């Protein structure tokens, strides 16, 4: 027992001496943290790996949809790789709706508009209802914005958030049901608003308060149907609001292709059903960060509406162009997200490789210095 115990003690002493020798060697090679890269960079590698690895957004339950996602449409590299050199101090402007960013907007309680000025200038960098108000008309569409914004801003990047097709119609119906109207909307196209014969009213009085959902969707002049397609398309391609120039299917087919083309050309667009991915793509596209992560909230007024299955089917049939646009937009959005994540992983991998090469070069240099020192020592011994 004594002999075995003595062996254990000797082993412990040897291990302690090895540990002490290792600490001394580290202190000799790295006298301070600012100069020591081996341990410090190891920690940074792990941090980068955690941030850029699969787990970065993997805790987001929305990533399940990405794992099952199979692309249906073909897009060019330019369509998918959307990184904008946005200069907040220059002349660039983001045209956006319903968004608040970290810098440099000042929003105060009770105010309908926020102040979003460039650093050191009295110029706005964000064009939206919450910063500039309805400068181009109430809920201006693509046709109105493209003719209005350039006269107010020199350089702009357009961004948009898209909800599911059924949601905006139900939301608008509830809004109209409470007495809201679109009377302040200009619907300007090719320099003029539509005539009453081109865009008749759906109700005779001052508003449409109390209307049923069936009454709302039955009006053939109701712009709520296929609103996203119409608002993202160039209406001048179909004669604006003059529906006599072509058949209804031809008209909507042209508008759908125009909306798809404009969507591809946008610097950024997001989907309300993928809030975290939308935030990730926006921050990566414009190099702007939000002060807090997006939260997926589905508890809207539209979500609380109990719609019978048959009525839902009717609404989706009436809004078939919006359904097609959303399928296209979802495919493009998720492909953009995939490309962005792949680029981020590749960049993180390249950074790690560069750090390893730099560390190997530093270790090789240290070994060379040690060998030279030993050679000098042996030369001196021979001289003595």
Short mmCIF file of C-alpha atoms in Angstrom, two decimals:
data_model
loop_
_atom_site.label_atom_id
_atom_site.label_comp_id
_atom_site.label_asym_id
_atom_site.label_seq_id
_atom_site.Cartn_x
_atom_site.Cartn_y
_atom_site.Cartn_z
CA UNK A 1 0.00 0.00 0.00
CA UNK A 2 2.83 2.41 0.90
CA UNK A 3 4.65 1.66 -2.35
CA UNK A 4 1.47 2.27 -4.41
CA UNK A 5 0.72 5.47 -2.49
CA UNK A 6 4.27 6.70 -3.10
CA UNK A 7 3.84 6.04 -6.84
CA UNK A 8 0.67 8.16 -6.87
CA UNK A 9 2.47 10.99 -5.12
CA UNK A 10 5.33 10.90 -7.63
CA UNK A 11 2.82 10.95 -10.51
CA UNK A 12 1.06 13.99 -9.04
CA UNK A 13 4.39 15.79 -8.58
CA UNK A 14 5.34 15.08 -12.22
CA UNK A 15 1.97 16.39 -13.48
CA UNK A 16 2.30 19.55 -11.40
CA UNK A 17 5.79 20.13 -12.77
CA UNK A 18 4.53 19.71 -16.35
CA UNK A 19 1.67 22.14 -15.66
CA UNK A 20 4.04 24.65 -14.11
CA UNK A 21 6.41 24.34 -17.06
CA UNK A 22 3.51 24.92 -19.49
CA UNK A 23 2.39 28.05 -17.62
CA UNK A 24 5.94 29.40 -17.66
CA UNK A 25 6.26 28.75 -21.37
CA UNK A 26 2.94 30.54 -22.09
CA UNK A 27 4.02 33.50 -19.99
CA UNK A 28 7.33 33.59 -21.81
CA UNK A 29 5.73 33.46 -25.28
CA UNK A 30 2.74 35.67 -24.36
CA UNK A 31 3.71 38.17 -21.67
CA UNK A 32 0.42 40.07 -21.96
CA UNK A 33 -3.06 39.46 -23.31
CA UNK A 34 -2.66 42.07 -25.99
CA UNK A 35 0.26 40.14 -27.47
CA UNK A 36 -0.91 36.62 -26.85
CA UNK A 37 -3.05 35.25 -29.67
CA UNK A 38 -3.14 31.52 -29.09
CA UNK A 39 -5.65 31.39 -26.26
CA UNK A 40 -7.33 34.69 -27.04
CA UNK A 41 -7.98 33.76 -30.68
CA UNK A 42 -9.24 30.33 -29.71
CA UNK A 43 -12.03 32.04 -27.80
CA UNK A 44 -12.79 34.31 -30.75
CA UNK A 45 -13.00 31.30 -33.08
CA UNK A 46 -15.55 29.69 -30.82
CA UNK A 47 -17.54 32.93 -30.64
CA UNK A 48 -17.56 33.30 -34.42
CA UNK A 49 -18.51 29.68 -34.81
CA UNK A 50 -21.46 30.11 -32.47
CA UNK A 51 -22.63 33.22 -34.28
CA UNK A 52 -22.19 32.07 -37.86
CA UNK A 53 -22.86 28.39 -37.41
CA UNK A 54 -26.13 26.56 -37.98
CA UNK A 55 -27.32 27.38 -34.48
CA UNK A 56 -27.23 31.14 -35.02
CA UNK A 57 -30.85 31.25 -36.13
CA UNK A 58 -31.48 27.60 -35.41
CA UNK A 59 -33.39 28.36 -32.23
CA UNK A 60 -35.98 30.11 -34.41
CA UNK A 61 -38.92 27.73 -34.97
CA UNK A 62 -39.38 29.34 -38.39
CA UNK A 63 -36.23 27.52 -39.55
CA UNK A 64 -38.30 24.36 -39.83
CA UNK A 65 -39.91 25.81 -42.94
CA UNK A 66 -36.46 26.41 -44.44
CA UNK A 67 -35.46 22.78 -43.88
CA UNK A 68 -38.51 21.65 -45.86
CA UNK A 69 -38.19 24.37 -48.49
CA UNK A 70 -37.81 23.26 -52.12
CA UNK A 71 -37.20 26.13 -54.61
CA UNK A 72 -39.71 26.36 -57.46
CA UNK A 73 -38.46 29.39 -59.37
CA UNK A 74 -35.11 30.18 -60.97
CA UNK A 75 -33.44 33.47 -60.07
CA UNK A 76 -30.18 35.09 -61.11
CA UNK A 77 -27.33 35.79 -58.71
CA UNK A 78 -28.20 39.48 -58.86
CA UNK A 79 -31.77 38.66 -57.74
CA UNK A 80 -30.55 36.69 -54.72
CA UNK A 81 -27.44 38.54 -53.60
CA UNK A 82 -28.90 41.79 -52.29
CA UNK A 83 -26.34 43.87 -50.41
CA UNK A 84 -26.81 47.63 -50.73
CA UNK A 85 -24.06 50.14 -50.07
CA UNK A 86 -26.45 52.33 -48.10
CA UNK A 87 -24.90 55.61 -47.01
CA UNK A 88 -26.93 57.12 -44.21
CA UNK A 89 -24.69 60.22 -44.26
CA UNK A 90 -24.99 60.73 -48.02
CA UNK A 91 -28.01 61.07 -50.30
CA UNK A 92 -29.48 57.55 -50.03
CA UNK A 93 -33.07 57.13 -48.81
CA UNK A 94 -34.98 54.00 -47.79
CA UNK A 95 -38.63 54.06 -48.88
CA UNK A 96 -40.39 51.88 -46.34
CA UNK A 97 -43.68 51.38 -44.54
CA UNK A 98 -44.30 50.52 -40.88
CA UNK A 99 -40.76 50.26 -39.58
CA UNK A 100 -38.62 51.74 -36.81
CA UNK A 101 -34.84 51.49 -36.70
CA UNK A 102 -32.17 52.01 -34.09
CA UNK A 103 -30.54 55.07 -35.59
CA UNK A 104 -31.04 57.88 -35.83
CA UNK A 105 -34.84 58.24 -35.43
CA UNK A 106 -36.42 60.05 -32.51
CA UNK A 107 -39.94 58.90 -31.68
CA UNK A 108 -41.91 60.54 -28.89
CA UNK A 109 -45.14 59.44 -27.26
CA UNK A 110 -48.18 61.18 -28.71
CA UNK A 111 -46.49 62.05 -32.00
CA UNK A 112 -47.63 60.38 -35.21
CA UNK A 113 -44.31 60.96 -36.98
CA UNK A 114 -40.73 60.24 -35.95
CA UNK A 115 -37.73 62.41 -36.79
CA UNK A 116 -35.21 60.46 -38.88
CA UNK A 117 -32.40 62.87 -39.77
CA UNK A 118 -28.97 62.08 -41.16
CA UNK A 119 -26.07 62.52 -38.72
CA UNK A 120 -25.09 66.20 -38.77
CA UNK A 121 -27.76 67.15 -41.34
CA UNK A 122 -31.38 68.22 -41.40
CA UNK A 123 -32.30 65.72 -44.10
CA UNK A 124 -34.39 62.59 -43.69
CA UNK A 125 -33.01 59.17 -44.63
CA UNK A 126 -36.26 57.17 -44.13
CA UNK A 127 -39.33 57.79 -46.30
CA UNK A 128 -42.34 56.21 -44.59
CA UNK A 129 -45.69 57.12 -43.09
CA UNK A 130 -44.05 57.32 -39.65
CA UNK A 131 -41.27 59.70 -40.73
CA UNK A 132 -42.56 61.80 -43.65
CA UNK A 133 -46.29 61.08 -43.36
CA UNK A 134 -48.46 60.44 -46.42
CA UNK A 135 -46.31 62.66 -48.66
CA UNK A 136 -47.34 60.76 -51.81
CA UNK A 137 -50.94 60.17 -50.81
CA UNK A 138 -52.71 57.78 -48.46
CA UNK A 139 -51.24 54.27 -48.85
CA UNK A 140 -49.50 55.21 -52.10
CA UNK A 141 -48.80 52.29 -54.43
CA UNK A 142 -45.73 51.56 -56.58
CA UNK A 143 -47.00 53.70 -59.47
CA UNK A 144 -47.53 56.71 -57.20
CA UNK A 145 -44.29 56.31 -55.24
CA UNK A 146 -42.06 55.98 -58.30
CA UNK A 147 -43.44 59.23 -59.70
CA UNK A 148 -43.51 61.06 -56.36
CA UNK A 149 -40.41 60.03 -54.40
CA UNK A 150 -37.75 61.00 -57.01
CA UNK A 151 -39.03 64.58 -56.95
CA UNK A 152 -38.43 64.66 -53.19
CA UNK A 153 -35.38 62.42 -52.79
CA UNK A 154 -32.30 62.05 -54.98
CA UNK A 155 -31.48 58.39 -54.40
CA UNK A 156 -33.79 55.81 -52.87
CA UNK A 157 -33.97 52.12 -52.06
CA UNK A 158 -37.45 50.56 -51.94
CA UNK A 159 -38.38 48.03 -49.26
CA UNK A 160 -41.62 46.22 -48.54
CA UNK A 161 -43.24 43.73 -46.17
CA UNK A 162 -45.73 41.22 -47.57
CA UNK A 163 -48.43 39.46 -45.53
CA UNK A 164 -50.34 36.35 -46.56
CA UNK A 165 -53.07 37.12 -49.17
CA UNK A 166 -56.03 36.48 -46.88
CA UNK A 167 -54.77 38.67 -44.03
CA UNK A 168 -54.77 42.15 -45.63
CA UNK A 169 -58.26 41.74 -47.08
CA UNK A 170 -59.76 40.73 -43.73
CA UNK A 171 -57.84 43.48 -41.99
CA UNK A 172 -59.08 46.07 -44.47
CA UNK A 173 -62.66 44.83 -44.14
CA UNK A 174 -62.55 45.24 -40.37
CA UNK A 175 -61.04 48.70 -40.87
CA UNK A 176 -63.77 49.74 -43.32
CA UNK A 177 -66.43 48.17 -41.13
CA UNK A 178 -65.48 50.63 -38.38
CA UNK A 179 -66.02 53.59 -40.71
CA UNK A 180 -62.60 54.05 -42.31
CA UNK A 181 -62.45 55.15 -45.96
CA UNK A 182 -59.90 55.59 -48.76
CA UNK A 183 -61.19 59.03 -49.76
CA UNK A 184 -57.78 60.59 -49.13
CA UNK A 185 -56.13 58.19 -51.58
CA UNK A 186 -55.17 59.88 -54.83
CA UNK A 187 -54.60 56.80 -57.03
CA UNK A 188 -52.52 58.97 -59.34
CA UNK A 189 -51.41 57.25 -62.55
CA UNK A 190 -49.81 58.99 -65.53
CA UNK A 191 -50.40 62.34 -63.91
CA UNK A 192 -54.10 62.09 -63.01
CA UNK A 193 -56.54 60.40 -60.64
CA UNK A 194 -59.15 57.96 -62.01
CA UNK A 195 -62.59 59.27 -62.93
CA UNK A 196 -65.70 58.10 -61.09
CA UNK A 197 -66.62 55.94 -64.09
CA UNK A 198 -63.19 54.28 -64.02
CA UNK A 199 -63.29 53.67 -60.26
CA UNK A 200 -66.89 53.75 -58.92
CA UNK A 201 -67.65 53.68 -55.20
CA UNK A 202 -68.79 50.48 -53.53
CA UNK A 203 -71.21 52.31 -51.21
CA UNK A 204 -73.57 55.30 -51.61
CA UNK A 205 -73.02 57.13 -48.31
CA UNK A 206 -70.06 58.75 -46.58
CA UNK A 207 -68.59 55.43 -45.48
CA UNK A 208 -69.20 51.69 -45.51
CA UNK A 209 -69.44 51.12 -41.79
CA UNK A 210 -71.22 47.95 -40.71
CA UNK A 211 -70.82 46.16 -44.06
CA UNK A 212 -70.70 42.39 -43.97
CA UNK A 213 -67.74 40.39 -45.27
CA UNK A 214 -69.87 39.06 -48.12
CA UNK A 215 -70.87 42.61 -49.17
CA UNK A 216 -67.24 43.67 -49.00
CA UNK A 217 -65.93 40.94 -51.33
CA UNK A 218 -68.91 41.11 -53.73
CA UNK A 219 -68.12 44.66 -54.90
CA UNK A 220 -66.26 44.30 -58.21
CA UNK A 221 -64.70 47.76 -57.80
CA UNK A 222 -63.26 47.01 -54.38
CA UNK A 223 -59.52 47.60 -54.60
CA UNK A 224 -58.96 45.31 -51.62
CA UNK A 225 -59.09 42.33 -53.98
CA UNK A 226 -55.58 41.54 -55.28
CA UNK A 227 -54.36 44.71 -53.62
CA UNK A 228 -50.75 43.56 -53.23
CA UNK A 229 -50.39 42.77 -56.92
CA UNK A 230 -51.93 46.09 -57.96
CA UNK A 231 -49.90 48.14 -55.48
CA UNK A 232 -46.59 46.53 -56.51
CA UNK A 233 -47.22 46.74 -60.27
CA UNK A 234 -46.78 49.55 -62.79
CA UNK A 235 -50.38 50.46 -63.58
CA UNK A 236 -49.38 52.48 -66.63
CA UNK A 237 -48.73 49.19 -68.44
CA UNK A 238 -52.48 48.43 -68.48
CA UNK A 239 -53.89 51.90 -69.01
CA UNK A 240 -54.07 52.75 -65.30
CA UNK A 241 -57.68 52.36 -64.10
CA UNK A 242 -59.21 52.17 -67.57
CA UNK A 243 -60.27 48.53 -67.73
CA UNK A 244 -61.62 48.73 -71.28
CA UNK A 245 -58.20 48.40 -72.94
CA UNK A 246 -57.92 44.61 -72.43
CA UNK A 247 -59.65 41.64 -70.86
CA UNK A 248 -59.55 41.14 -67.10
CA UNK A 249 -57.27 38.10 -67.24
CA UNK A 250 -54.88 39.81 -69.66
CA UNK A 251 -54.81 42.89 -67.45
CA UNK A 252 -54.04 40.95 -64.28
CA UNK A 253 -51.44 38.76 -66.02
CA UNK A 254 -49.54 41.91 -67.06
CA UNK A 255 -49.87 43.37 -63.55
CA UNK A 256 -48.64 40.13 -61.94
CA UNK A 257 -45.51 40.02 -64.12
CA UNK A 258 -44.87 43.70 -63.40
CA UNK A 259 -45.25 43.10 -59.65
CA UNK A 260 -42.82 40.17 -59.80
CA UNK A 261 -40.30 42.24 -61.74
CA UNK A 262 -40.55 45.13 -59.27
CA UNK A 263 -40.25 42.73 -56.35
CA UNK A 264 -37.04 41.26 -57.78
CA UNK A 265 -35.66 44.75 -58.30
CA UNK A 266 -36.34 45.89 -54.73
CA UNK A 267 -33.32 46.27 -52.50
CA UNK A 268 -35.24 44.38 -49.82
CA UNK A 269 -38.62 42.90 -49.02
CA UNK A 270 -39.76 40.81 -46.08
CA UNK A 271 -42.59 38.45 -45.17
CA UNK A 272 -44.63 39.01 -42.05
CA UNK A 273 -44.80 35.26 -41.40
CA UNK A 274 -40.97 35.18 -41.10
CA UNK A 275 -40.17 38.07 -38.79
CA UNK A 276 -36.72 36.88 -37.65
CA UNK A 277 -35.59 36.09 -41.19
CA UNK A 278 -36.94 39.45 -42.34
CA UNK A 279 -34.89 41.23 -39.68
CA UNK A 280 -31.78 39.21 -40.59
CA UNK A 281 -32.04 40.05 -44.30
CA UNK A 282 -32.78 43.73 -43.68
CA UNK A 283 -29.81 44.18 -41.36
CA UNK A 284 -27.51 42.33 -43.75
CA UNK A 285 -28.79 44.22 -46.81
CA UNK A 286 -28.49 47.77 -45.43
CA UNK A 287 -25.93 47.26 -42.65
CA UNK A 288 -28.41 48.76 -40.18
CA UNK A 289 -29.31 47.09 -36.88
CA UNK A 290 -32.54 47.07 -34.91
CA UNK A 291 -32.47 47.70 -31.19
CA UNK A 292 -34.36 44.45 -30.44
CA UNK A 293 -35.12 41.16 -32.22
CA UNK A 294 -38.38 40.94 -34.14
CA UNK A 295 -41.23 39.07 -32.48
CA UNK A 296 -43.65 36.85 -34.37
CA UNK A 297 -47.10 38.17 -33.46
CA UNK A 298 -50.09 36.68 -35.25
CA UNK A 299 -52.75 38.13 -32.96
CA UNK A 300 -54.09 40.72 -35.41
CA UNK A 301 -57.71 41.73 -35.90
CA UNK A 302 -57.71 39.69 -39.11
CA UNK A 303 -56.54 36.58 -37.22
CA UNK A 304 -59.47 36.91 -34.82
CA UNK A 305 -62.05 36.77 -37.64
CA UNK A 306 -63.84 33.42 -37.87
CA UNK A 307 -64.27 32.87 -41.63
CA UNK A 308 -66.17 29.78 -42.87
CA UNK A 309 -64.13 27.50 -45.16
CA UNK A 310 -66.39 28.20 -48.14
CA UNK A 311 -65.94 31.95 -47.73
CA UNK A 312 -62.18 31.51 -47.40
CA UNK A 313 -62.20 29.56 -50.66
CA UNK A 314 -64.18 32.33 -52.36
CA UNK A 315 -61.77 35.00 -51.11
CA UNK A 316 -58.74 33.06 -52.31
CA UNK A 317 -60.36 32.59 -55.73
CA UNK A 318 -61.06 36.32 -55.98
CA UNK A 319 -57.47 37.03 -54.94
CA UNK A 320 -55.79 34.38 -57.08
CA UNK A 321 -53.29 36.91 -58.44
CA UNK A 322 -52.19 37.84 -54.94
CA UNK A 323 -51.89 34.14 -54.11
CA UNK A 324 -49.56 33.62 -57.09
CA UNK A 325 -47.55 36.71 -56.19
CA UNK A 326 -47.13 35.56 -52.60
CA UNK A 327 -45.94 32.09 -53.65
CA UNK A 328 -43.39 33.76 -55.91
CA UNK A 329 -42.34 36.23 -53.19
CA UNK A 330 -41.99 33.48 -50.58
CA UNK A 331 -39.78 31.44 -52.89
CA UNK A 332 -37.58 34.45 -53.68
CA UNK A 333 -37.40 35.47 -50.01
CA UNK A 334 -36.33 32.03 -48.76
CA UNK A 335 -33.77 31.65 -51.55
CA UNK A 336 -32.32 35.05 -50.62
CA UNK A 337 -32.16 33.93 -47.01
CA UNK A 338 -30.37 30.70 -47.98
CA UNK A 339 -27.80 32.58 -50.04
CA UNK A 340 -27.20 35.09 -47.25
CA UNK A 341 -26.65 32.34 -44.67
CA UNK A 342 -24.30 30.45 -47.00
CA UNK A 343 -22.29 33.62 -47.57
CA UNK A 344 -22.13 34.30 -43.85
CA UNK A 345 -20.89 30.76 -43.11
CA UNK A 346 -18.30 30.99 -45.89
CA UNK A 347 -17.04 34.35 -44.62
CA UNK A 348 -16.81 32.99 -41.07
CA UNK A 349 -14.91 29.93 -42.34
CA UNK A 350 -12.49 32.16 -44.27
CA UNK A 351 -11.91 34.30 -41.18
CA UNK A 352 -11.11 31.19 -39.11
CA UNK A 353 -8.70 29.95 -41.78
CA UNK A 354 -6.94 33.32 -41.86
CA UNK A 355 -6.61 33.29 -38.07
CA UNK A 356 -5.17 29.77 -38.16
CA UNK A 357 -2.64 30.76 -40.83
CA UNK A 358 -1.66 33.81 -38.81
CA UNK A 359 -1.27 31.69 -35.67
CA UNK A 360 0.81 29.10 -37.48
CA UNK A 361 3.04 31.86 -38.82
CA UNK A 362 3.45 33.27 -35.31
CA UNK A 363 4.28 29.86 -33.82
CA UNK A 364 6.78 29.13 -36.63
CA UNK A 365 8.43 32.49 -36.02
CA UNK A 366 8.66 31.74 -32.29
CA UNK A 367 10.27 28.34 -33.01
CA UNK A 368 12.75 29.99 -35.38
CA UNK A 369 13.64 32.60 -32.77
CA UNK A 370 14.17 29.87 -30.15
CA UNK A 371 16.46 27.91 -32.53
CA UNK A 372 18.49 31.02 -33.31
CA UNK A 373 18.84 31.76 -29.60
CA UNK A 374 20.01 28.18 -28.93
CA UNK A 375 22.52 28.39 -31.79
CA UNK A 376 23.93 31.61 -30.36
CA UNK A 377 24.20 29.96 -26.94
CA UNK A 378 26.07 26.91 -28.31
CA UNK A 379 28.45 29.18 -30.24
CA UNK A 380 29.24 31.04 -27.05
CA UNK A 381 29.82 27.73 -25.21
CA UNK A 382 32.30 26.63 -27.90
CA UNK A 383 34.14 29.95 -27.60
CA UNK A 384 34.36 29.57 -23.80
#
